[in-house]
Coordinates of C-alpha atoms in Angstrom, one line a residue:
X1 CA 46.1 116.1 93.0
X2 CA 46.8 115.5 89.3
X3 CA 44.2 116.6 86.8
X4 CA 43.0 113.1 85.9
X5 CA 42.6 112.6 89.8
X6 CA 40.2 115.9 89.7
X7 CA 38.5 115.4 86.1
X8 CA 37.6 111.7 87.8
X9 CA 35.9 112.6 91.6
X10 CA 34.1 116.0 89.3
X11 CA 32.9 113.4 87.1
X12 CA 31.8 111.3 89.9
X13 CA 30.5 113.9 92.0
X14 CA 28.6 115.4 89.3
X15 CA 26.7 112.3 88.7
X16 CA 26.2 111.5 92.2
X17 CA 24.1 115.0 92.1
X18 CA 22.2 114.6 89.2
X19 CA 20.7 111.0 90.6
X20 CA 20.0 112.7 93.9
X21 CA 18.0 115.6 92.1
X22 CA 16.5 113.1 89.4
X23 CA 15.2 110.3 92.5
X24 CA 13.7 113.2 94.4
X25 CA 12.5 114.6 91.6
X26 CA 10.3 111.1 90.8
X27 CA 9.2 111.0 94.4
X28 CA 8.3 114.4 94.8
X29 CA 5.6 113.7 92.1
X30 CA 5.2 109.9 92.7
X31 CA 3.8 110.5 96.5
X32 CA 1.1 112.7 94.7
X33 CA 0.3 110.0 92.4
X34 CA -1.3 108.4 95.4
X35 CA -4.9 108.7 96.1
X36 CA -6.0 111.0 98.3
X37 CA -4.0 113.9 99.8
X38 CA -3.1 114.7 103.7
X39 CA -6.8 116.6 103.9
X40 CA -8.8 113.9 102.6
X41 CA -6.5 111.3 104.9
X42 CA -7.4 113.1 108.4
X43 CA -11.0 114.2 107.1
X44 CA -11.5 110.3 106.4
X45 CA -9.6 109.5 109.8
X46 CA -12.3 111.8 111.9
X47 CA -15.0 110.3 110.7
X48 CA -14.0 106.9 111.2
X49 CA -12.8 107.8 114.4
X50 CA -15.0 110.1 115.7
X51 CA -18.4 109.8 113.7
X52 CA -18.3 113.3 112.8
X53 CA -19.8 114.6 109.3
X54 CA -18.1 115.2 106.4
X55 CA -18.6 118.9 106.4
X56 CA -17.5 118.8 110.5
X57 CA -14.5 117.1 109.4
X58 CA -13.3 119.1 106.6
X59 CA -13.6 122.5 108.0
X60 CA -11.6 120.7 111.3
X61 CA -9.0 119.9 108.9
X62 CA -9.2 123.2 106.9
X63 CA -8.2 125.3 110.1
X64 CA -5.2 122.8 111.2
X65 CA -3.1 122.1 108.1
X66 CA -1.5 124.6 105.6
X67 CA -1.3 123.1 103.2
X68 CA -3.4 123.5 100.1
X69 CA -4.1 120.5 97.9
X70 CA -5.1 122.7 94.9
X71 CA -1.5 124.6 94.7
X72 CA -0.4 123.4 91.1
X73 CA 2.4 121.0 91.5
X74 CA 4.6 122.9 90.0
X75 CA 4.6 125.7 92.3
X76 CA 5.1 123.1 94.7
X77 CA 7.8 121.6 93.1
X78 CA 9.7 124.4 93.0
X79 CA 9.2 125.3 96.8
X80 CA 10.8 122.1 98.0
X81 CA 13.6 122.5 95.6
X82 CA 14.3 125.8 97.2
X83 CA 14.0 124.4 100.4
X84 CA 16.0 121.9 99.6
X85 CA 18.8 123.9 98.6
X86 CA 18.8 125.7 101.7
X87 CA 18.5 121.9 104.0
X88 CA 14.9 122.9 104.8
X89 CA 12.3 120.7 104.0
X90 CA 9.7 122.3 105.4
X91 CA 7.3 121.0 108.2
X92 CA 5.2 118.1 108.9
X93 CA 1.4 118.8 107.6
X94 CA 0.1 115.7 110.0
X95 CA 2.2 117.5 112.4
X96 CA 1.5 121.1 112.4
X97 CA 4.4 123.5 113.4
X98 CA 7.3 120.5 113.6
X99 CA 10.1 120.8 111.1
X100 CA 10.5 116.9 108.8
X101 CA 14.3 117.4 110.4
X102 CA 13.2 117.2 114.0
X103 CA 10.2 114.7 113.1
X104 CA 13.0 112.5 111.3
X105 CA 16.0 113.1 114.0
X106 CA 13.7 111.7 116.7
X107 CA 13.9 108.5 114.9
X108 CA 16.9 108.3 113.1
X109 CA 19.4 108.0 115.8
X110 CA 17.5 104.5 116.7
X111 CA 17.5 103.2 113.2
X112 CA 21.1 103.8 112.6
X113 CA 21.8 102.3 116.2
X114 CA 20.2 99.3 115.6
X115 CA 21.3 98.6 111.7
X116 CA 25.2 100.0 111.8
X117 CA 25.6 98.4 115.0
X118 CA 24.3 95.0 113.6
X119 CA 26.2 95.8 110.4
X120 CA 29.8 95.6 111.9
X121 CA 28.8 92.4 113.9
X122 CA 27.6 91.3 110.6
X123 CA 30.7 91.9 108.7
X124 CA 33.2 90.9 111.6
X125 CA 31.5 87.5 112.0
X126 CA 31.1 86.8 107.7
X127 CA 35.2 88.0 107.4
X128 CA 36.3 85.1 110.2
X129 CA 33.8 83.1 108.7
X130 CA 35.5 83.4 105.4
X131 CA 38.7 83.2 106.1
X132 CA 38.4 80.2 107.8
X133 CA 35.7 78.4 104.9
X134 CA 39.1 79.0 102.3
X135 CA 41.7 78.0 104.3
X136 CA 39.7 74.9 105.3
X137 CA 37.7 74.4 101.6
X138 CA 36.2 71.2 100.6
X139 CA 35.8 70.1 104.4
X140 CA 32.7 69.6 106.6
X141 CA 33.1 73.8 107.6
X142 CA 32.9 75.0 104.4
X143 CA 30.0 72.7 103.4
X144 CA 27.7 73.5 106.1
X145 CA 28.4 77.3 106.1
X146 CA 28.3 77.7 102.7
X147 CA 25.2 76.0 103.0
X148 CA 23.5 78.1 106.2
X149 CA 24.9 81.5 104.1
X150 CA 23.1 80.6 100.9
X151 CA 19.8 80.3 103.0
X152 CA 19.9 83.0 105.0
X153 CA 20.7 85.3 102.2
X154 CA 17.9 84.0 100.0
X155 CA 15.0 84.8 103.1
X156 CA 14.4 88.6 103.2
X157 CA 14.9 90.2 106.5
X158 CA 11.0 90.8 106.9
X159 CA 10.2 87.4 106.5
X160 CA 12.8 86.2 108.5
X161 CA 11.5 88.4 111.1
X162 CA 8.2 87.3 111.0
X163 CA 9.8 83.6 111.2
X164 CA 11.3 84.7 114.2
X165 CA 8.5 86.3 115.6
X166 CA 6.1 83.7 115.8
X167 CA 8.4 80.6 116.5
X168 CA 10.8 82.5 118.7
X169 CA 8.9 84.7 120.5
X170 CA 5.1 83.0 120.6
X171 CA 5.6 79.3 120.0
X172 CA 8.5 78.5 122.1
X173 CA 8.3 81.6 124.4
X174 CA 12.2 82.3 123.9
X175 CA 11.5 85.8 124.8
X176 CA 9.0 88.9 125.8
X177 CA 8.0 90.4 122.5
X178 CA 5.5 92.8 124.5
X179 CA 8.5 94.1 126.9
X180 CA 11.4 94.3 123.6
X181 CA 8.5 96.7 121.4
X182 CA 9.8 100.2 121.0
X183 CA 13.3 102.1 121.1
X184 CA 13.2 102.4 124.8
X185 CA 11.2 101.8 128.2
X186 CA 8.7 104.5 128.8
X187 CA 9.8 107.1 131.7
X188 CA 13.7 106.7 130.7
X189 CA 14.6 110.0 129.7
X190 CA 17.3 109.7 126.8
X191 CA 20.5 111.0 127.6
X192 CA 24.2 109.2 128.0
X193 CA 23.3 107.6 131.1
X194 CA 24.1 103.6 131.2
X195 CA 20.4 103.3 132.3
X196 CA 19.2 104.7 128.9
X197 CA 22.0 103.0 126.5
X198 CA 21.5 99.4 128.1
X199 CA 18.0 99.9 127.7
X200 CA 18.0 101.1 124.2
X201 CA 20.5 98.0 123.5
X202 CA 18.0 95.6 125.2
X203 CA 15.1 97.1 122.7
X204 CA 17.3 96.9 119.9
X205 CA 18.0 93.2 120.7
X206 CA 15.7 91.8 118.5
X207 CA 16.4 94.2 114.9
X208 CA 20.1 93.7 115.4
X209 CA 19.6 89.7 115.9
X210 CA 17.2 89.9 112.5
X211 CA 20.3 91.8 110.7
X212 CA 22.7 90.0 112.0
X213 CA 21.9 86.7 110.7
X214 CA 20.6 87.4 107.4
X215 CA 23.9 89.3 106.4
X216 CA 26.6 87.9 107.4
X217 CA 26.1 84.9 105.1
X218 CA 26.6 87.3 102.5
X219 CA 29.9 88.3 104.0
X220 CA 31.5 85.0 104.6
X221 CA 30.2 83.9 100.8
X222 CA 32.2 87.1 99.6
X223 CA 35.2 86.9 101.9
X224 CA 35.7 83.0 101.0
X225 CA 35.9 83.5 97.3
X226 CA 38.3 86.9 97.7
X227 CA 40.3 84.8 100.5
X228 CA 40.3 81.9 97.8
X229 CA 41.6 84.0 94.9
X230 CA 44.5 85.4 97.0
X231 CA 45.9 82.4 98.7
X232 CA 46.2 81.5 94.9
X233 CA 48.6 84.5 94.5
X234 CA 52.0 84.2 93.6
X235 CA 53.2 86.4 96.6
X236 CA 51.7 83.5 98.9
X237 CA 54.0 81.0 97.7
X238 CA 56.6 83.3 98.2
X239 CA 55.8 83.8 101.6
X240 CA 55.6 80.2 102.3
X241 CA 58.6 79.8 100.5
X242 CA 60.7 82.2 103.0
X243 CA 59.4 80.3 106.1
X244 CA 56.5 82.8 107.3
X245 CA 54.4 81.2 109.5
X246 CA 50.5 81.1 109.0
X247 CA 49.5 83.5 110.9
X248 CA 51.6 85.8 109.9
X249 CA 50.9 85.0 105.9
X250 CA 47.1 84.9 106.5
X251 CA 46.9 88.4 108.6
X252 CA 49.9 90.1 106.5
X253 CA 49.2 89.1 102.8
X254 CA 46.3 86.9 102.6
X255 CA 43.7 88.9 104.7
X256 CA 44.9 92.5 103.6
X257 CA 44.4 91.3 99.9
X258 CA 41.5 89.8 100.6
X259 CA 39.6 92.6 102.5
X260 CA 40.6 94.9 99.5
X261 CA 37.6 93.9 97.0
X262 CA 35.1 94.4 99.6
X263 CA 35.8 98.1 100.4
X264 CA 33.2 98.8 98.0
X265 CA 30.4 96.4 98.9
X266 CA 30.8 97.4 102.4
X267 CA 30.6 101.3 101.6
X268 CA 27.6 100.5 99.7
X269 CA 26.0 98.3 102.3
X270 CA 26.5 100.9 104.4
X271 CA 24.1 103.5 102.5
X272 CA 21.3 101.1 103.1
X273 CA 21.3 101.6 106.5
X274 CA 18.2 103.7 106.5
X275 CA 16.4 102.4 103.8
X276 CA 16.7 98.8 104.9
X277 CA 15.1 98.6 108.5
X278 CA 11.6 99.5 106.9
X279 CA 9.8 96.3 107.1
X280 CA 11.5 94.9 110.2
X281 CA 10.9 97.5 112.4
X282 CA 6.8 97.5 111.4
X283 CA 6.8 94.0 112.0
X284 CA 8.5 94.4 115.3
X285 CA 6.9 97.7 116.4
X286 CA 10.6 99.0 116.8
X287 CA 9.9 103.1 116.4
X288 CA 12.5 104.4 114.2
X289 CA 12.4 105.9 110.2
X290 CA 10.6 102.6 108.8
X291 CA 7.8 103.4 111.4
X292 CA 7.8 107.1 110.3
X293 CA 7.6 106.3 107.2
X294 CA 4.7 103.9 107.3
X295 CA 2.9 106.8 109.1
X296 CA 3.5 109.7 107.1
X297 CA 2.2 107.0 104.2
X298 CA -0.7 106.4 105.5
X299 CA -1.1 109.8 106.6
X300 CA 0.0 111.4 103.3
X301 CA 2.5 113.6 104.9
X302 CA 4.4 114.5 101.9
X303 CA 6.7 116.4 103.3
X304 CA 8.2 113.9 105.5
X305 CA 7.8 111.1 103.1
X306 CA 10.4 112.8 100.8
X307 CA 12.6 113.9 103.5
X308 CA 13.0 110.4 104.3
X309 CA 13.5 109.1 101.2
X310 CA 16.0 111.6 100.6
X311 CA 18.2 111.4 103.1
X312 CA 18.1 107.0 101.7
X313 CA 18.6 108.5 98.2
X314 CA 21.6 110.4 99.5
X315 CA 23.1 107.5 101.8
X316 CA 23.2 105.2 98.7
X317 CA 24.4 107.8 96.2
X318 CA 27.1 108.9 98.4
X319 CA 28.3 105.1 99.4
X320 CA 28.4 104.5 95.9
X321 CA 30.2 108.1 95.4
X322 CA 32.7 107.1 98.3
X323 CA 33.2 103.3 96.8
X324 CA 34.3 104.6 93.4
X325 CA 36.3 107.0 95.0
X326 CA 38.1 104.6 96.9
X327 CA 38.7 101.9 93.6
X328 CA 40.1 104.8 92.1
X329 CA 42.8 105.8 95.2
X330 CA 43.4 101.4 95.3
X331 CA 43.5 100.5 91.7
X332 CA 44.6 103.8 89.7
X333 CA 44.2 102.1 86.5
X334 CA 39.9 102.1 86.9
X335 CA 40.5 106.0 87.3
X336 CA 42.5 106.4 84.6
X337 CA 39.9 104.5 82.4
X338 CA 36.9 106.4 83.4
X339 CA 38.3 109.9 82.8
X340 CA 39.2 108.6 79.1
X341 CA 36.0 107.1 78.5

């Protein structure tokens, strides 16, 4: 590797670290910005729940959680950095004597089932799409899918959900909300079996469906203006002038060139898997990382609330990271630019 190659990924790894350390920095002290504190959250949750009294309540929550919300912060701060550092983040104070890692790998898996599956349908179905809106621009396809894209990307996948909620699933009774709630069917064990996976695919039905079609708009929009600029290209009339066939022009030259520009805005599409499936899955009671996080919210679990956002802040820094990395392998002369800037 050639010292401009190495001077460019330190400089762009080096960055990539100081983000993640100054975003988990923030939301280390932003989640005690909130009121209250995981004490006062389950002493408050007793007595609504149970009618106990306050001093009942308190010394209830004194003898189950460890933590202590007079530590000064920055004693506190500096424990979860060391944690950090060594990939311990420490355990779950609503959940006393579970590690954030195996609150957050219970969920995870589902959550990057449901969006990276629906991701790659998502970008398969917008690249055909928009292929096929350039090579047939100006007509009636173009016009109506430019059209359908431009909506569905302007309606956030929440809303959309609700939309699809209430029309789909109560007003015209296209399908069983109740049976489709939750990763999987209760009394399936998980495990490779074709039981399990069919049944975590028929639960996942309705997040995927959600991603699926407020995405891939996006994709076609993108792919017909990068399929546009290249079948402008001189080496297209070239081709055409040798006698190639179609096909072969629009797999061979068109769609390689085409597919180039987007490397990067699928790389950082991908880092919002996590951080993305928040609101849908609360709205459709699907039990993955947006339904942990709404509970350690409302539960003040600090702990798990920045083990969550982390691993989002690391997903997006490192897409990004892997992104620039890959404009600088494709187009050497962005490389070359940054290390002399």
């Amino acid at each position: 590797m050639s010292r401009i190659a190495r001077s460019y990924v330190l400089r762009r790894i080096v960055r990539s670290l100081f983000v993640i350390w100054f975003v988990t920095t923030c939301v280390f002290f932003l989640v005690r910005l909130m009121p209250g504190n995981p004490v006062e959250a389950y002493i408050n949750k007793l007595i609504s729940a149970q009618g106990m009294s306050y001093d009942s309540a308190q010394a209830q929550a004194s003898s189950l959680f460890s933590f202590d919300p007079r530590t000064p912060l920055i004693n506190q701060y500096w424990s979860y950095l060391v944690g950090v550092a060594h990939l311990n983040f420490g355990n779950s104070i609503l959940s006393p004597g579970t590690t954030v890692l195996t609150k957050i790998g219970s969920h995870l898996p589902y959550t990057l089932f449901s969006v990276g599956y629906a991701l790659i349908i998502s970008i398969i179905i917008g690249l055909l799409l928009g292929m096929l809106m350039a090579y047939r621009r100006g007509g009636v396809v173009d016009h109506v899918m430019s059209a359908v894209g431009s909506t569905l990307h302007a309606i956030p996948n929440y809303l959309f959900a609700i939309m699809f909620l209430v029309f789909g699933g109560i007003q015209l009774g296209l399908f069983d909300f109740a049976s489709l709630r939750g990763t999987h069917t209760d009394g399936i064990n998980p495990s490779f079996s074709i039981t399990f996976l069919s049944d975590v695919m028929y639960h996942a039905a309705l997040p995927v469906t959600i991603y699926v079609l407020t995405t891939f708009g996006t994709w076609a929009l993108i792919m017909k203006a990068s399929t546009t600029q290249a079948l402008e290209e001189d080496f297209v009339m070239v081709a055409r002038a040798r006698g190639l066939s179609g096909a072969r022009i629009g797999a061979m030259y068109v769609g390689r060139n085409a597919v180039l520009p987007l490397v990067a805005q699928i790389a950082v599409q991908a880092g919002f898997v996590v951080g993305g499936a928040i609101f849908v899955e609360l709205i459709l009671g699907y039990e993955g990382v947006g339904q942990l996080l709404y509970d350690a919210v409302n539960g003040r679990d600090y702990p798990v609330i920045q083990g969550i956002l982390l691993i989002i802040t690391i997903s997006v820094v490192g897409a990004n990271l892997i992104a620039d990395l890959c404009y600088g392998i494709l187009d050497p002369r962005i490389r070359d630019k940054g290390v002399e800037e």
